[in-house]
Amino acid sequence: MPQSETQRKAAPAPKEIGAAEAYRVCDPASLGFETTADLPPLDQVIGQERAVRAVDFGIGIRSEGYNIYALGPTGTGKASTILQFLEREAAGLPVPDDWVYVNNFSVPHQPNAIRLPAGKGCEFRGDMEKLIEDLQAAITQAFEGEEYESQRREIAQQVSERQEKQLDALRGQAESRGFTMVRTPAGLAFAPKTEEGETMSRDKYNELPPEEQKRIDEGLESLNQELQQVMRQVRQEEKGGRDSLRELDQQVTTYAAQHLVDDMIEKWAGVPEVEEYLKAVLEDVVESADEFKRSDDESPATFMGITIPAKQRSEAAFRKYQVNVLVDNKGLSGAPIIRESNPNLQNLVGRVEHLAQFGALLTDFNMIKPGTLHAANGGFLILEAREVLLKPYAWDALKRTLKTGMVRIEDVGQQLGFTTTSTLDPEPVPLNAKVVLIGEPMIYYLLHSLDPDFQELFKVKADFDTIADRTAANEVLYARFIAHVCRREKLPPFSKEGVARIVEHGSRTVEDQRKLSVRFLGVVDLVREAAYWAMHRNGGSPDGTIVDRDDVQRAIDEHIHRSARIEERVREMIAQGTIMVDTEGEVAGQLNGLSVSMMGDYAFGRPSRITATTRLGNGDVVDIEREVEMGGPIHSKGVMILAGFLGARFAADRPLSLSARLVFEQSYAGVDGDSASSTELYAILSSLSGLPVAQRFAVTGSVNQRGQVQAIGGVNEKIEGFFAVCKEKGLTGDQGVLIPQANAANLMLRQEVRDAIAQGRFHVYPVSTVDEGIAILTGVAAGEPDAEGVYPEGTVNRLVADRLAELAKKAKEHRREGKIDEGGATDTVAPAPAARTARSTLRGVHRIPGRRALLKRRALGD
């Protein structure tokens, strides 16, 4: 039976956290300056010693596969730190070579890549353009010379003379046989002659006797056969003449071009590939001498009804001698540093463009465009990991390039068969570059576990932290960082008090008095907003403005106000009683638990009523949130731990004849996390002992099976959330929050809460064990067991132990009387079908007590 209040043992006075312990102040005097304008420039990275060493190592090592993956949340300074180190390293490296593409005269669809000394690519292109112009002038002049024309006429005359000689011989034979050679529109022909020596007409021929006609016909046939033989010889002579003219053209072209090409070869003698290319150019120029002989004054040509000017035709013919400068490092000092924001396949490895002409897509080596891998060759390439992975085929192309050490320009459509347009297969360019991927930790770990190539290609892990120790040196570095932002963005300087407030906010951000946040994205935003409010206070002008502590605080308050709409609505519903939360009175089995709600970039704490009911049962602690699938796995784990604690402490040598039900009242969304497990345990202990819990308290903290209260997250938001509710409903001076002792160093409470603590109107109690907490909540000592394991009279643990012993005794009596089966149910009749149906619709529910035993007895015919 419950003991009377006079028999209860009062709890000792609890330990409280004072206002000074609830916040770590930054002393402005310790910073050593008046305004940030007095501080020197920032020349080091704050709080990233591990990542800095990794980046320094990754940049310095030249072995294959030692590319860098910089992992860390957004705003930790990954990109700026890496860029700083790369700039320092790149300044001491040589400027890499240029790369050009030239025509492959043997296999035109496979252009050749040529490496040239740094800055020489454009010079080579200009030299080739001048060479072609000189060749045009020299060759044209050579073909227009008197000597060339004389040799050409001589060849033509020789061919003509040989042809005429053969025809004259045939003409003489025809005359001797009584025939004459005549020219007709169809060519040469023979006709019989009369006795007077004139050509015989058709009428005279018809008057001849048949024998004479036969003789004439046979003579004509013989002469025609001889004429065919002569004409074959004439055509051979013409072909020989053309060959002689072609050979003459080649000799003239070679004579005109050789010295120009030789001069070019001499200039570029240090590049063997250029010498080979120029020799191929000379051979092609000689073969294409006709193109150089054509004048721009020639009449235009017509193709499919489209007129093409002669000059345009000439330019198209000479495109094959142009030089496509792929990479031009002229003007660089040191190695290149390229950062690609859109790393799709074409932007990484380059592309081959096409030109629509006469209804067809045409291309050549001049339309090859470089990628960022070409531009970063000999230097460094910075990529966002998420962007690379999101772009189709980009990640595979990057890995393939790093594994082969060659940048190959790829056409995805050609590979997949989507297009049949003819394209090029350019010679790959050797790659010598360091690739730096910047991304989130989750992406790194996924790639490391799922992509075997990743481990071989990115061997350097630069892990950027989000927190740093809050030392005096780091506080000064924080101030120098603020000064750096002010100078970079032309913001007014901060006073030492303003800097101190930002330092304190840095500890609040990471919920640790001993640490500072190094996610500087949020710090920079706070600096900008505080500077805005300072200038707003000063009429909008930065001149003469100093950003002080009040400006920083206003920036923080304004940010909270912009984000707190839902928090205010929840608090309003609690004050109106729509959401039931008590801050006064006492109730058994009911406590105020604390949770944190995340709304984007804003988090706020709110109290929730947690209730527990207990009855005779078989040791089940049922989480109703889990029963209806509203509880997450971590929350369910915390509830299961409660059964382990109760059994170990109160039923080590006997059955735990208890059935407990726990619920977050008015919870209409999912619940997860174990920070309410201590609250739920207190509710069960209150229900079992019959001791009411003071509703002026709210509780947070997880618990283990040994009854130790463990640290949780969001402790500041939880305390401030309950304080706001108490303030809304009326502060009584005895309200407070129980937190784990391990979270004492995480307190960075708002000024309003600290003032209430200092004035004794609000309290924060750190507890290490469940016994400490239940004593504060009930006002009754928890009690320590004696040598025989018996708790003192009038303590919470004794009341709980007595109640559990009473339940165990009743369970034994029921079992002996047949009112409870082996499964622990208090009935011998199976549940009604409707009840079974209702229970079976809930996944993960506990078994209906006694059903298995009942079925077992039925199977045995009992």
Short mmCIF file of N, CA and C in Angstrom, two decimals, residues 334-446:
data_model
loop_
_atom_site.label_atom_id
_atom_site.label_comp_id
_atom_site.label_asym_id
_atom_site.label_seq_id
_atom_site.Cartn_x
_atom_site.Cartn_y
_atom_site.Cartn_z
N GLY A 334 53.00 30.84 -63.79
CA GLY A 334 52.79 29.67 -62.97
C GLY A 334 51.78 28.73 -63.61
N ALA A 335 51.42 27.69 -62.85
CA ALA A 335 50.49 26.68 -63.35
C ALA A 335 49.05 27.21 -63.31
N PRO A 336 48.19 26.73 -64.22
CA PRO A 336 46.79 27.19 -64.22
C PRO A 336 45.99 26.56 -63.09
N ILE A 337 45.01 27.31 -62.59
CA ILE A 337 44.04 26.81 -61.62
C ILE A 337 42.66 27.05 -62.22
N ILE A 338 41.98 25.97 -62.55
CA ILE A 338 40.68 26.06 -63.22
C ILE A 338 39.60 25.54 -62.29
N ARG A 339 38.53 26.30 -62.16
CA ARG A 339 37.38 25.86 -61.37
C ARG A 339 36.17 25.82 -62.29
N GLU A 340 35.64 24.62 -62.51
CA GLU A 340 34.53 24.43 -63.43
C GLU A 340 33.23 24.30 -62.64
N SER A 341 32.29 25.22 -62.89
CA SER A 341 31.03 25.20 -62.16
C SER A 341 29.97 24.34 -62.83
N ASN A 342 30.17 24.01 -64.11
CA ASN A 342 29.21 23.18 -64.83
C ASN A 342 29.96 22.04 -65.51
N PRO A 343 30.37 21.03 -64.73
CA PRO A 343 31.25 19.98 -65.28
C PRO A 343 30.50 18.90 -66.05
N ASN A 344 29.81 19.29 -67.13
CA ASN A 344 29.23 18.25 -67.97
C ASN A 344 30.32 17.64 -68.85
N LEU A 345 29.95 16.63 -69.61
CA LEU A 345 30.94 15.88 -70.38
C LEU A 345 31.71 16.78 -71.34
N GLN A 346 30.99 17.62 -72.09
CA GLN A 346 31.65 18.47 -73.08
C GLN A 346 32.55 19.50 -72.42
N ASN A 347 32.10 20.05 -71.29
CA ASN A 347 32.93 21.05 -70.62
C ASN A 347 34.17 20.44 -69.99
N LEU A 348 34.13 19.15 -69.70
CA LEU A 348 35.30 18.49 -69.11
C LEU A 348 36.31 18.09 -70.16
N VAL A 349 35.89 17.34 -71.18
CA VAL A 349 36.84 16.75 -72.13
C VAL A 349 36.85 17.44 -73.48
N GLY A 350 35.99 18.45 -73.68
CA GLY A 350 35.96 19.14 -74.95
C GLY A 350 34.89 18.57 -75.88
N ARG A 351 34.78 19.16 -77.06
CA ARG A 351 33.74 18.75 -78.00
C ARG A 351 34.19 19.05 -79.42
N VAL A 352 33.50 18.44 -80.37
CA VAL A 352 33.69 18.71 -81.79
C VAL A 352 32.42 19.35 -82.30
N GLU A 353 32.51 20.60 -82.73
CA GLU A 353 31.34 21.30 -83.23
C GLU A 353 31.11 20.98 -84.70
N HIS A 354 29.89 21.25 -85.18
CA HIS A 354 29.52 21.00 -86.57
C HIS A 354 28.92 22.27 -87.16
N LEU A 355 29.08 22.41 -88.46
CA LEU A 355 28.56 23.57 -89.18
C LEU A 355 27.56 23.09 -90.22
N ALA A 356 26.36 23.69 -90.19
CA ALA A 356 25.33 23.34 -91.17
C ALA A 356 25.65 24.05 -92.48
N GLN A 357 25.81 23.27 -93.54
CA GLN A 357 26.14 23.83 -94.85
C GLN A 357 25.47 23.00 -95.93
N PHE A 358 24.63 23.67 -96.73
CA PHE A 358 23.93 23.01 -97.82
C PHE A 358 23.13 21.81 -97.32
N GLY A 359 22.51 21.96 -96.15
CA GLY A 359 21.66 20.89 -95.63
C GLY A 359 22.41 19.76 -94.97
N ALA A 360 23.73 19.89 -94.80
CA ALA A 360 24.52 18.83 -94.16
C ALA A 360 25.32 19.43 -93.01
N LEU A 361 25.68 18.59 -92.02
CA LEU A 361 26.50 19.00 -90.90
C LEU A 361 27.95 18.62 -91.20
N LEU A 362 28.80 19.62 -91.29
CA LEU A 362 30.20 19.42 -91.63
C LEU A 362 31.08 19.82 -90.46
N THR A 363 32.25 19.24 -90.41
CA THR A 363 33.20 19.59 -89.35
C THR A 363 34.61 19.34 -89.84
N ASP A 364 35.57 19.93 -89.15
CA ASP A 364 36.98 19.63 -89.38
C ASP A 364 37.73 19.94 -88.10
N PHE A 365 39.04 19.78 -88.15
CA PHE A 365 39.82 19.90 -86.92
C PHE A 365 39.79 21.32 -86.35
N ASN A 366 39.44 22.32 -87.17
CA ASN A 366 39.37 23.69 -86.68
C ASN A 366 38.18 23.89 -85.73
N MET A 367 37.25 22.96 -85.71
CA MET A 367 36.05 23.09 -84.89
C MET A 367 36.15 22.24 -83.61
N ILE A 368 37.34 21.80 -83.28
CA ILE A 368 37.57 21.10 -82.01
C ILE A 368 37.70 22.15 -80.91
N LYS A 369 36.90 22.01 -79.85
CA LYS A 369 36.92 22.95 -78.74
C LYS A 369 37.44 22.26 -77.48
N PRO A 370 38.25 22.96 -76.68
CA PRO A 370 38.86 22.32 -75.51
C PRO A 370 37.89 22.20 -74.34
N GLY A 371 38.22 21.33 -73.40
CA GLY A 371 37.51 21.21 -72.13
C GLY A 371 38.37 21.74 -71.00
N THR A 372 37.81 21.74 -69.80
CA THR A 372 38.57 22.25 -68.66
C THR A 372 39.76 21.35 -68.32
N LEU A 373 39.70 20.08 -68.68
CA LEU A 373 40.86 19.22 -68.46
C LEU A 373 42.03 19.65 -69.33
N HIS A 374 41.74 20.12 -70.54
CA HIS A 374 42.81 20.67 -71.38
C HIS A 374 43.37 21.94 -70.76
N ALA A 375 42.46 22.82 -70.31
CA ALA A 375 42.90 24.10 -69.76
C ALA A 375 43.70 23.92 -68.48
N ALA A 376 43.35 22.89 -67.68
CA ALA A 376 44.03 22.66 -66.40
C ALA A 376 45.27 21.80 -66.54
N ASN A 377 45.59 21.35 -67.75
CA ASN A 377 46.74 20.48 -67.96
C ASN A 377 48.01 21.17 -67.49
N GLY A 378 48.76 20.47 -66.65
CA GLY A 378 49.95 21.06 -66.07
C GLY A 378 49.68 21.84 -64.81
N GLY A 379 48.40 21.87 -64.36
CA GLY A 379 48.04 22.63 -63.18
C GLY A 379 47.03 21.90 -62.33
N PHE A 380 45.94 22.60 -61.99
CA PHE A 380 44.98 22.06 -61.03
C PHE A 380 43.55 22.33 -61.53
N LEU A 381 42.68 21.36 -61.27
CA LEU A 381 41.27 21.46 -61.64
C LEU A 381 40.42 21.23 -60.40
N ILE A 382 39.53 22.18 -60.10
CA ILE A 382 38.65 22.10 -58.94
C ILE A 382 37.23 21.85 -59.42
N LEU A 383 36.60 20.80 -58.88
CA LEU A 383 35.25 20.42 -59.29
C LEU A 383 34.38 20.17 -58.07
N GLU A 384 33.09 20.43 -58.20
CA GLU A 384 32.11 20.07 -57.18
C GLU A 384 31.68 18.62 -57.41
N ALA A 385 31.86 17.78 -56.40
CA ALA A 385 31.56 16.36 -56.57
C ALA A 385 30.11 16.11 -56.95
N ARG A 386 29.19 16.80 -56.30
CA ARG A 386 27.77 16.59 -56.59
C ARG A 386 27.46 16.95 -58.04
N GLU A 387 28.04 18.05 -58.53
CA GLU A 387 27.76 18.47 -59.90
C GLU A 387 28.31 17.46 -60.90
N VAL A 388 29.49 16.93 -60.64
CA VAL A 388 30.06 15.94 -61.57
C VAL A 388 29.18 14.70 -61.62
N LEU A 389 28.72 14.25 -60.47
CA LEU A 389 27.93 13.02 -60.42
C LEU A 389 26.55 13.21 -61.04
N LEU A 390 26.02 14.42 -61.01
CA LEU A 390 24.70 14.67 -61.56
C LEU A 390 24.71 14.80 -63.08
N LYS A 391 25.87 15.10 -63.67
CA LYS A 391 25.95 15.28 -65.11
C LYS A 391 26.17 13.92 -65.79
N PRO A 392 25.32 13.56 -66.76
CA PRO A 392 25.45 12.24 -67.42
C PRO A 392 26.83 12.05 -68.04
N TYR A 393 27.43 10.91 -67.75
CA TYR A 393 28.70 10.45 -68.33
C TYR A 393 29.91 11.26 -67.88
N ALA A 394 29.71 12.32 -67.12
CA ALA A 394 30.85 13.16 -66.73
C ALA A 394 31.78 12.42 -65.76
N TRP A 395 31.19 11.72 -64.78
CA TRP A 395 32.01 11.02 -63.79
C TRP A 395 32.81 9.91 -64.45
N ASP A 396 32.20 9.15 -65.34
CA ASP A 396 32.93 8.09 -66.04
C ASP A 396 34.05 8.66 -66.89
N ALA A 397 33.77 9.76 -67.57
CA ALA A 397 34.81 10.38 -68.40
C ALA A 397 35.97 10.89 -67.55
N LEU A 398 35.67 11.46 -66.40
CA LEU A 398 36.73 11.96 -65.51
C LEU A 398 37.59 10.81 -65.01
N LYS A 399 36.95 9.72 -64.57
CA LYS A 399 37.72 8.56 -64.10
C LYS A 399 38.56 7.97 -65.23
N ARG A 400 37.98 7.85 -66.41
CA ARG A 400 38.71 7.28 -67.53
C ARG A 400 39.93 8.14 -67.88
N THR A 401 39.77 9.43 -67.81
CA THR A 401 40.88 10.34 -68.10
C THR A 401 41.99 10.20 -67.07
N LEU A 402 41.60 10.12 -65.79
CA LEU A 402 42.61 10.00 -64.73
C LEU A 402 43.31 8.65 -64.78
N LYS A 403 42.58 7.59 -65.15
CA LYS A 403 43.21 6.27 -65.21
C LYS A 403 44.16 6.13 -66.40
N THR A 404 43.76 6.66 -67.54
CA THR A 404 44.60 6.52 -68.74
C THR A 404 45.64 7.62 -68.86
N GLY A 405 45.41 8.73 -68.17
CA GLY A 405 46.33 9.85 -68.31
C GLY A 405 46.22 10.54 -69.65
N MET A 406 45.10 10.36 -70.35
CA MET A 406 44.89 10.96 -71.67
C MET A 406 43.52 11.61 -71.71
N VAL A 407 43.45 12.82 -72.26
CA VAL A 407 42.17 13.50 -72.44
C VAL A 407 41.68 13.19 -73.85
N ARG A 408 40.64 12.40 -73.92
CA ARG A 408 40.07 12.00 -75.21
C ARG A 408 38.72 12.69 -75.38
N ILE A 409 38.59 13.42 -76.48
CA ILE A 409 37.33 14.10 -76.77
C ILE A 409 36.32 13.08 -77.26
N GLU A 410 35.18 13.03 -76.54
CA GLU A 410 34.18 11.99 -76.81
C GLU A 410 32.87 12.61 -77.26
N ASP A 411 32.20 11.92 -78.16
CA ASP A 411 30.88 12.31 -78.64
C ASP A 411 29.88 11.28 -78.13
N VAL A 412 29.07 11.69 -77.15
CA VAL A 412 28.14 10.74 -76.53
C VAL A 412 27.13 10.24 -77.55
N GLY A 413 26.61 11.15 -78.37
CA GLY A 413 25.62 10.72 -79.36
C GLY A 413 26.18 9.69 -80.32
N GLN A 414 27.44 9.84 -80.72
CA GLN A 414 28.06 8.88 -81.62
C GLN A 414 28.23 7.53 -80.94
N GLN A 415 28.65 7.57 -79.67
CA GLN A 415 28.88 6.32 -78.94
C GLN A 415 27.58 5.55 -78.74
N LEU A 416 26.49 6.25 -78.47
CA LEU A 416 25.23 5.59 -78.18
C LEU A 416 24.42 5.32 -79.45
N GLY A 417 24.92 5.78 -80.59
CA GLY A 417 24.21 5.54 -81.84
C GLY A 417 23.04 6.46 -82.07
N PHE A 418 22.98 7.59 -81.33
CA PHE A 418 21.88 8.52 -81.50
C PHE A 418 22.03 9.33 -82.79
N THR A 419 23.28 9.56 -83.22
CA THR A 419 23.52 10.34 -84.42
C THR A 419 24.42 9.55 -85.37
N THR A 420 24.26 9.83 -86.66
CA THR A 420 25.10 9.17 -87.67
C THR A 420 25.93 10.20 -88.42
N THR A 421 26.00 11.42 -87.91
CA THR A 421 26.78 12.47 -88.54
C THR A 421 28.26 12.11 -88.44
N SER A 422 28.97 12.29 -89.56
CA SER A 422 30.41 12.02 -89.53
C SER A 422 31.08 13.00 -88.60
N THR A 423 32.03 12.53 -87.86
CA THR A 423 32.71 13.38 -86.90
C THR A 423 34.18 13.02 -86.87
N LEU A 424 34.90 13.62 -85.95
CA LEU A 424 36.34 13.43 -85.88
C LEU A 424 36.71 12.55 -84.70
N ASP A 425 37.90 12.01 -84.76
CA ASP A 425 38.47 11.25 -83.65
C ASP A 425 39.85 11.85 -83.36
N PRO A 426 39.88 13.00 -82.66
CA PRO A 426 41.15 13.69 -82.45
C PRO A 426 42.12 12.87 -81.61
N GLU A 427 43.39 13.09 -81.87
CA GLU A 427 44.42 12.42 -81.09
C GLU A 427 44.32 12.85 -79.63
N PRO A 428 44.31 11.91 -78.66
CA PRO A 428 44.21 12.30 -77.24
C PRO A 428 45.41 13.12 -76.80
N VAL A 429 45.16 13.95 -75.80
CA VAL A 429 46.21 14.82 -75.25
C VAL A 429 46.64 14.25 -73.90
N PRO A 430 47.92 14.03 -73.66
CA PRO A 430 48.38 13.54 -72.35
C PRO A 430 48.00 14.52 -71.24
N LEU A 431 47.57 13.97 -70.11
CA LEU A 431 47.13 14.79 -68.98
C LEU A 431 48.13 14.72 -67.85
N ASN A 432 48.46 15.88 -67.33
CA ASN A 432 49.30 15.99 -66.13
C ASN A 432 48.70 17.07 -65.26
N ALA A 433 47.67 16.73 -64.51
CA ALA A 433 46.95 17.71 -63.69
C ALA A 433 46.51 17.07 -62.39
N LYS A 434 46.37 17.89 -61.37
CA LYS A 434 45.85 17.45 -60.07
C LYS A 434 44.39 17.87 -59.99
N VAL A 435 43.52 16.89 -59.73
CA VAL A 435 42.08 17.15 -59.64
C VAL A 435 41.68 17.21 -58.17
N VAL A 436 40.92 18.24 -57.82
CA VAL A 436 40.42 18.41 -56.45
C VAL A 436 38.90 18.39 -56.50
N LEU A 437 38.31 17.40 -55.85
CA LEU A 437 36.85 17.31 -55.71
C LEU A 437 36.44 17.92 -54.38
N ILE A 438 35.41 18.74 -54.40
CA ILE A 438 34.87 19.34 -53.18
C ILE A 438 33.44 18.84 -53.02
N GLY A 439 33.13 18.27 -51.86
CA GLY A 439 31.79 17.72 -51.69
C GLY A 439 31.45 17.42 -50.25
N GLU A 440 30.29 16.89 -50.07
CA GLU A 440 29.78 16.55 -48.76
C GLU A 440 30.39 15.22 -48.28
N PRO A 441 30.46 15.02 -46.96
CA PRO A 441 31.01 13.76 -46.44
C PRO A 441 30.24 12.54 -46.93
N MET A 442 28.92 12.64 -47.02
CA MET A 442 28.14 11.48 -47.43
C MET A 442 28.52 11.01 -48.82
N ILE A 443 28.77 11.95 -49.73
CA ILE A 443 29.17 11.58 -51.09
C ILE A 443 30.51 10.87 -51.07
N TYR A 444 31.43 11.36 -50.24
CA TYR A 444 32.75 10.72 -50.14
C TYR A 444 32.61 9.28 -49.68
N TYR A 445 31.85 9.05 -48.63
CA TYR A 445 31.75 7.69 -48.08
C TYR A 445 30.99 6.76 -49.03
N LEU A 446 30.00 7.29 -49.74
CA LEU A 446 29.29 6.46 -50.71
C LEU A 446 30.22 6.06 -51.86
#
